[in-house]
Coordinates of C-alpha atoms in Angstrom, one line a residue:
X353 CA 87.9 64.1 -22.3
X354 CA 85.2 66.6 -22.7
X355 CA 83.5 65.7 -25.4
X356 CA 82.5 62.1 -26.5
X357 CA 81.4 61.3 -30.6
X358 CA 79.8 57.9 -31.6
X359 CA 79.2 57.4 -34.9
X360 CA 77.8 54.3 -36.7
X361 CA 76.5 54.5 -40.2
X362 CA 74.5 57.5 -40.6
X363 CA 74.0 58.2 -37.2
X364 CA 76.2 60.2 -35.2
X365 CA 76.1 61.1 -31.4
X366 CA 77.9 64.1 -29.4
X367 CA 77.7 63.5 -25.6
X368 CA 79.3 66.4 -23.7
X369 CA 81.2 64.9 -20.2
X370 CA 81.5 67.3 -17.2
X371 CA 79.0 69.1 -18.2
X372 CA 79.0 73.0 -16.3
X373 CA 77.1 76.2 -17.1
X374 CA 79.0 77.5 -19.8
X375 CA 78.2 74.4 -22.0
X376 CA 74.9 75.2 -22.3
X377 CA 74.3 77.0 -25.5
X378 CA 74.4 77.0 -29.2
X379 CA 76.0 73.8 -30.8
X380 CA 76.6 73.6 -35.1
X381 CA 76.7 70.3 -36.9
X382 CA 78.3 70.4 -40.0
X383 CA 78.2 67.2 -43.0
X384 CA 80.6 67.2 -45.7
X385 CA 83.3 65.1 -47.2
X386 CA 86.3 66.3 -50.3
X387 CA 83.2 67.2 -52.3
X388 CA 81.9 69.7 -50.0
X389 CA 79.6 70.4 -47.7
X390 CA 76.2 68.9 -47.5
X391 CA 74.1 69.9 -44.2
X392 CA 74.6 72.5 -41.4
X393 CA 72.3 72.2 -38.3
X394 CA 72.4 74.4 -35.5
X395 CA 71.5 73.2 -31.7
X396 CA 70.5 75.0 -28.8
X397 CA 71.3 73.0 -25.5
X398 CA 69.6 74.1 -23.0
X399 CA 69.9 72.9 -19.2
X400 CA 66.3 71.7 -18.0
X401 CA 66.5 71.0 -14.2
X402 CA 65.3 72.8 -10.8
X403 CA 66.9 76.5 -10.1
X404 CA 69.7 76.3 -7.6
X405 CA 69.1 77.5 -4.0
X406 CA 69.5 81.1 -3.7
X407 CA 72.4 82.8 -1.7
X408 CA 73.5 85.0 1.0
X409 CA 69.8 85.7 2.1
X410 CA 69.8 88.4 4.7
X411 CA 67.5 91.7 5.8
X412 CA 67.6 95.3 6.4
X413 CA 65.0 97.1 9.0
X414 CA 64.0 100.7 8.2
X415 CA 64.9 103.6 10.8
X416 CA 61.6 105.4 9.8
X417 CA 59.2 102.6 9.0
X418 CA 59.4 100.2 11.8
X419 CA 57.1 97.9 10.1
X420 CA 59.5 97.0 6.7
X421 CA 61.7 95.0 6.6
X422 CA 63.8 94.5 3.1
X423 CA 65.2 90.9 2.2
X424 CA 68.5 90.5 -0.2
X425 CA 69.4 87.6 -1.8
X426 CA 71.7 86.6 -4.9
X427 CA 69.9 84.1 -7.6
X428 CA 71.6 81.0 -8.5
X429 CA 71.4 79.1 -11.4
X430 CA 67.6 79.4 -12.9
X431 CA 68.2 75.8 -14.2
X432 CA 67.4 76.7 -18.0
X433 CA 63.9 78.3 -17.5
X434 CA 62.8 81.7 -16.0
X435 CA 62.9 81.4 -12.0
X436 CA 60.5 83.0 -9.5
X437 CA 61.8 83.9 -6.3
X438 CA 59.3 83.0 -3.0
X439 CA 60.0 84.8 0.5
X440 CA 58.4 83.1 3.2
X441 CA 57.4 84.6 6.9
X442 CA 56.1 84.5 9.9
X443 CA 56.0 85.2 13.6
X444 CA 58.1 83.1 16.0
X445 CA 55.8 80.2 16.6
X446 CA 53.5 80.3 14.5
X447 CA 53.0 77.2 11.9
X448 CA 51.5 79.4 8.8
X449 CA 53.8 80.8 6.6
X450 CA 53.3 84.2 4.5
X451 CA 54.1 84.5 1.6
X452 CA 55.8 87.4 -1.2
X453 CA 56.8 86.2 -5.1
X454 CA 59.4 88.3 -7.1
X455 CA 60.4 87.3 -10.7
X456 CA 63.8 87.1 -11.8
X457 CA 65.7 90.2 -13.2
X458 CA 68.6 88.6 -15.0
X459 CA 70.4 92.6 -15.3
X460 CA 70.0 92.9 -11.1
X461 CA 73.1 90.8 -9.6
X462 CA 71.5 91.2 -6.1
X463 CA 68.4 91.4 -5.6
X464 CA 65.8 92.2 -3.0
X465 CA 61.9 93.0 -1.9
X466 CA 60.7 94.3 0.8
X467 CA 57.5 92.7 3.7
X468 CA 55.4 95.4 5.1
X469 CA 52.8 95.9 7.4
X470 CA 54.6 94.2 10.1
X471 CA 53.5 93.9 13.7
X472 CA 56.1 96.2 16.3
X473 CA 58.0 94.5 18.9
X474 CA 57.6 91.1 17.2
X475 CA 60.0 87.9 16.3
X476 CA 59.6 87.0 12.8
X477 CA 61.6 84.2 10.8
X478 CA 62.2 84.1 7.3
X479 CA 63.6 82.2 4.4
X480 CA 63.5 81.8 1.0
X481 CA 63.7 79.3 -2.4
X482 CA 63.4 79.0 -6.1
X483 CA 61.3 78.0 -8.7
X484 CA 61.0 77.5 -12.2
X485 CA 59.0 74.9 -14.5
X486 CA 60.5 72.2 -13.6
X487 CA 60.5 72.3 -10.3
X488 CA 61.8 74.1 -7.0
X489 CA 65.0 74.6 -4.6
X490 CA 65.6 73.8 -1.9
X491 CA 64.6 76.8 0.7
X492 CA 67.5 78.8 2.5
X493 CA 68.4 78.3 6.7
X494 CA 65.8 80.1 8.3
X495 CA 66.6 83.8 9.6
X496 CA 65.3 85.2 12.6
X497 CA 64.4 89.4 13.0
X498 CA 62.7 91.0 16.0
X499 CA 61.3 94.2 14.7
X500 CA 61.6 97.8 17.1
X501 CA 58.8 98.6 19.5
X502 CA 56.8 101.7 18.5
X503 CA 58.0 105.0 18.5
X504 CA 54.8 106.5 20.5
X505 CA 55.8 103.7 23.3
X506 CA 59.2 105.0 23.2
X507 CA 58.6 108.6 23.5
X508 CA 56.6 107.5 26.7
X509 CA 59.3 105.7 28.4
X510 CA 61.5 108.6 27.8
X511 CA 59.5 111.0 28.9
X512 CA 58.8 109.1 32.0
X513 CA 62.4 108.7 33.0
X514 CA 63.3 112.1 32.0
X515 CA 60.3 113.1 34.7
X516 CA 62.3 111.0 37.4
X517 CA 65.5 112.7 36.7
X518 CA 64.0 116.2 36.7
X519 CA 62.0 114.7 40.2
X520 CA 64.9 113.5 42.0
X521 CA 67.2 116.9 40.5
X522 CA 65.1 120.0 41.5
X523 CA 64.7 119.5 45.2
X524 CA 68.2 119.1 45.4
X525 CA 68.6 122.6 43.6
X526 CA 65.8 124.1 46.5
X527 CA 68.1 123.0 48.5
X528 CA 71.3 123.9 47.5
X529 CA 69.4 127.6 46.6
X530 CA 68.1 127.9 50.3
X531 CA 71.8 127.1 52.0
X532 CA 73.0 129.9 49.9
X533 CA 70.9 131.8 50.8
X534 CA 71.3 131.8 54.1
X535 CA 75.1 132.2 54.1
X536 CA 74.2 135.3 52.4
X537 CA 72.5 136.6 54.9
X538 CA 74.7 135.2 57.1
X539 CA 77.6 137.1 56.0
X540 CA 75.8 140.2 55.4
X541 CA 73.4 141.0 58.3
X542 CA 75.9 139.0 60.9
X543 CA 73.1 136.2 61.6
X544 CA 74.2 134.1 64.3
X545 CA 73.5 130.4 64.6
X546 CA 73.0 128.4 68.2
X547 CA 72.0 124.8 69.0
X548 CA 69.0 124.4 71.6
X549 CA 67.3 121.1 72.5
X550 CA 65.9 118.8 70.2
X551 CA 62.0 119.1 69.8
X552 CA 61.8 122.7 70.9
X553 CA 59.4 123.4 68.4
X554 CA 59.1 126.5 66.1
X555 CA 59.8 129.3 68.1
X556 CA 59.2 133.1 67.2
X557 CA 61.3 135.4 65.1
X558 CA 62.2 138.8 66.3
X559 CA 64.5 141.3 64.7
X560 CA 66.2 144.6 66.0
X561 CA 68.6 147.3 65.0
X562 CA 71.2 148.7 67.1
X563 CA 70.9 152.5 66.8
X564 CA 73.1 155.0 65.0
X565 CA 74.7 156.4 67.9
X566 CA 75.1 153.1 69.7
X567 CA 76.9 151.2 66.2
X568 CA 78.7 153.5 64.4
X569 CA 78.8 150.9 61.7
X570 CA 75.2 150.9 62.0
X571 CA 75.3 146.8 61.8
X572 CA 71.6 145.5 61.9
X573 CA 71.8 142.9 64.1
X574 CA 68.8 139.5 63.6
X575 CA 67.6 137.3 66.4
X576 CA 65.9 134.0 64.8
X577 CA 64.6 131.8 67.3
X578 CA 64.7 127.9 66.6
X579 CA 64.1 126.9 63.2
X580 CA 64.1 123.5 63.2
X581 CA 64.2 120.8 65.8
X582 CA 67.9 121.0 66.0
X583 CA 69.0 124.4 64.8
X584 CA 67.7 127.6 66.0
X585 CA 69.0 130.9 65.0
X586 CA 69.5 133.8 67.2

C-alpha cells in the first residue's frame, strides 16, 4: 500500500503513496536476473515545495534594555531547500511593516532573534513566515507587545509620590512631637490648662516661682496666658 511499481518492457516506475518526511531520501535501483546483476543506480528524492509555517511564535522583553524585545519560534519543515526565516513589525496602527531575516540553523531546535531600538511605551505587533526557493509560508497570527515606559520617567513618578508621602507624613510628626512636648512640661513644671472665650487673641506669657520658704518642694509654678483661640494656659 506504500509503494506502487509499474513496469512495462524496459521501463519501470516506483511511485511512493502517502508520502511523509521520512520518505524523502536516498532510493537504490538494482537490475539483475539468475545471471547476475547488471545495473545499480542510486536516487536522491528530495521534497521540492514551500517551507511549512513556523511554530509557537512568541517574545521575551529585557528588564535592562527596555527597547529589545527577543522573538522565539520553532522551524517547520524547510520543504527540501534551505529556509530563511522573516520577522515582521510594527507599531499598532501603522500599515508599514519592518522587517529582520535569520537563516536556518538546522542544529538549533528553537530558535530566536532579537528587534532593537524600539520606541518606550509603545504597542508593537509582530509575526512571522518562511521562505525558501520555491516559495513562502504562510505568516504566523499576529502578536501584540507593549514595551515599558522609560526608566528616567519612572524614577520621576516615584520620586514625586514619595515627596507626597513624606509631605502629608512630617507635619503629622510636628505635631505629634509638640503634644509631647507639652505633656512633658505638663507633668513636670505642674502647667495648668483653662478654657477662655473663643477669639481672645494671643495673650501674654508670664512665669513665676514660688519661693523656697513659701514651697518647700520648691515647685516652679507657669502662668501661660491664651494660646490659641480656644485654649489658653495659665
Amino acid at each position: 500500500m506504500k509503494y506502487k511499481i509499474v513496469s512495462e518492457d524496459l521501463v519501470s516506475n516506483l511511485t511512493v503513496l502517502n508520502i511523509q518526511q521520512s520518505d524523502y531520501g536516498s532510493y537504490q535501483v538494482v537490475v539483475s536476473n539468475t545471471i547476475g546483476t547488471a545495473w545499480i543506480e542510486h536516487y536522491n528524492i528530495l521534497r521540492q515545495a514551500k517551507p511549512s509555517v513556523p511554530g509557537y511564535f512568541h517574545y521575551t522583553q529585557h528588564l535592562q534594555n527596555q527597547t529589545t524585545v527577543t522573538f522565539y519560534w520553532l522551524p517547520g519543515d524547510n520543504g527540501g531547500s534551505v529556509q530563511t526565516f522573516i520577522i515582521e513589525y510594527k507599531t499598532t496602527g501603522s500599515q508599514v511593516w519592518e522587517q529582520l531575516s535569520v537563516v536556518e540553523n538546522t542544529s538549533t531546535p528553537l530558535m530566536n532573534a532579537s528587534v532593537d531600538n524600539l520606541s518606550t511605551g509603545t504597542e508593537y505587533q509582530a509575526r512571522i513566515f518562511a521562505r525558501n526557493k520555491f516559495g513562502a509560508s504562510y505568516a504566523t497570527d499576529t502578536i501584540t507587545f507593549l514595551t515599558p515606559a522609560s526608566t528616567t520617567r519612572a524614577t520621576h513618578q516615584s520620586l514625586s509620590q514619595v515627596g507626597c508621602i513624606v509631605g502629608a507624613v512630617v507635619p503629622g510628626i510636628l505635631l505629634v512631637g509638640f503634644i509631647s512636648v507639652l505633656i512633658f512640661l505638663r507633668l513636670t513644671n505642674h502647667i495648668h490648662f483653662t478654657k477662655k472665650g473663643v477669639h481672645e487673641g494671643l495673650a501674654t506669657a508670664s512665669t513665676t516661682k514660688t519661693a523656697a520658704a513659701d514651697d518647700p518642694a520648691n515647685v516652679t509654678m507657669a502662668h501661660y496666658e491664651a494660646l490659641s483661640e480656644y485654649i489658653n494656659i495659665e
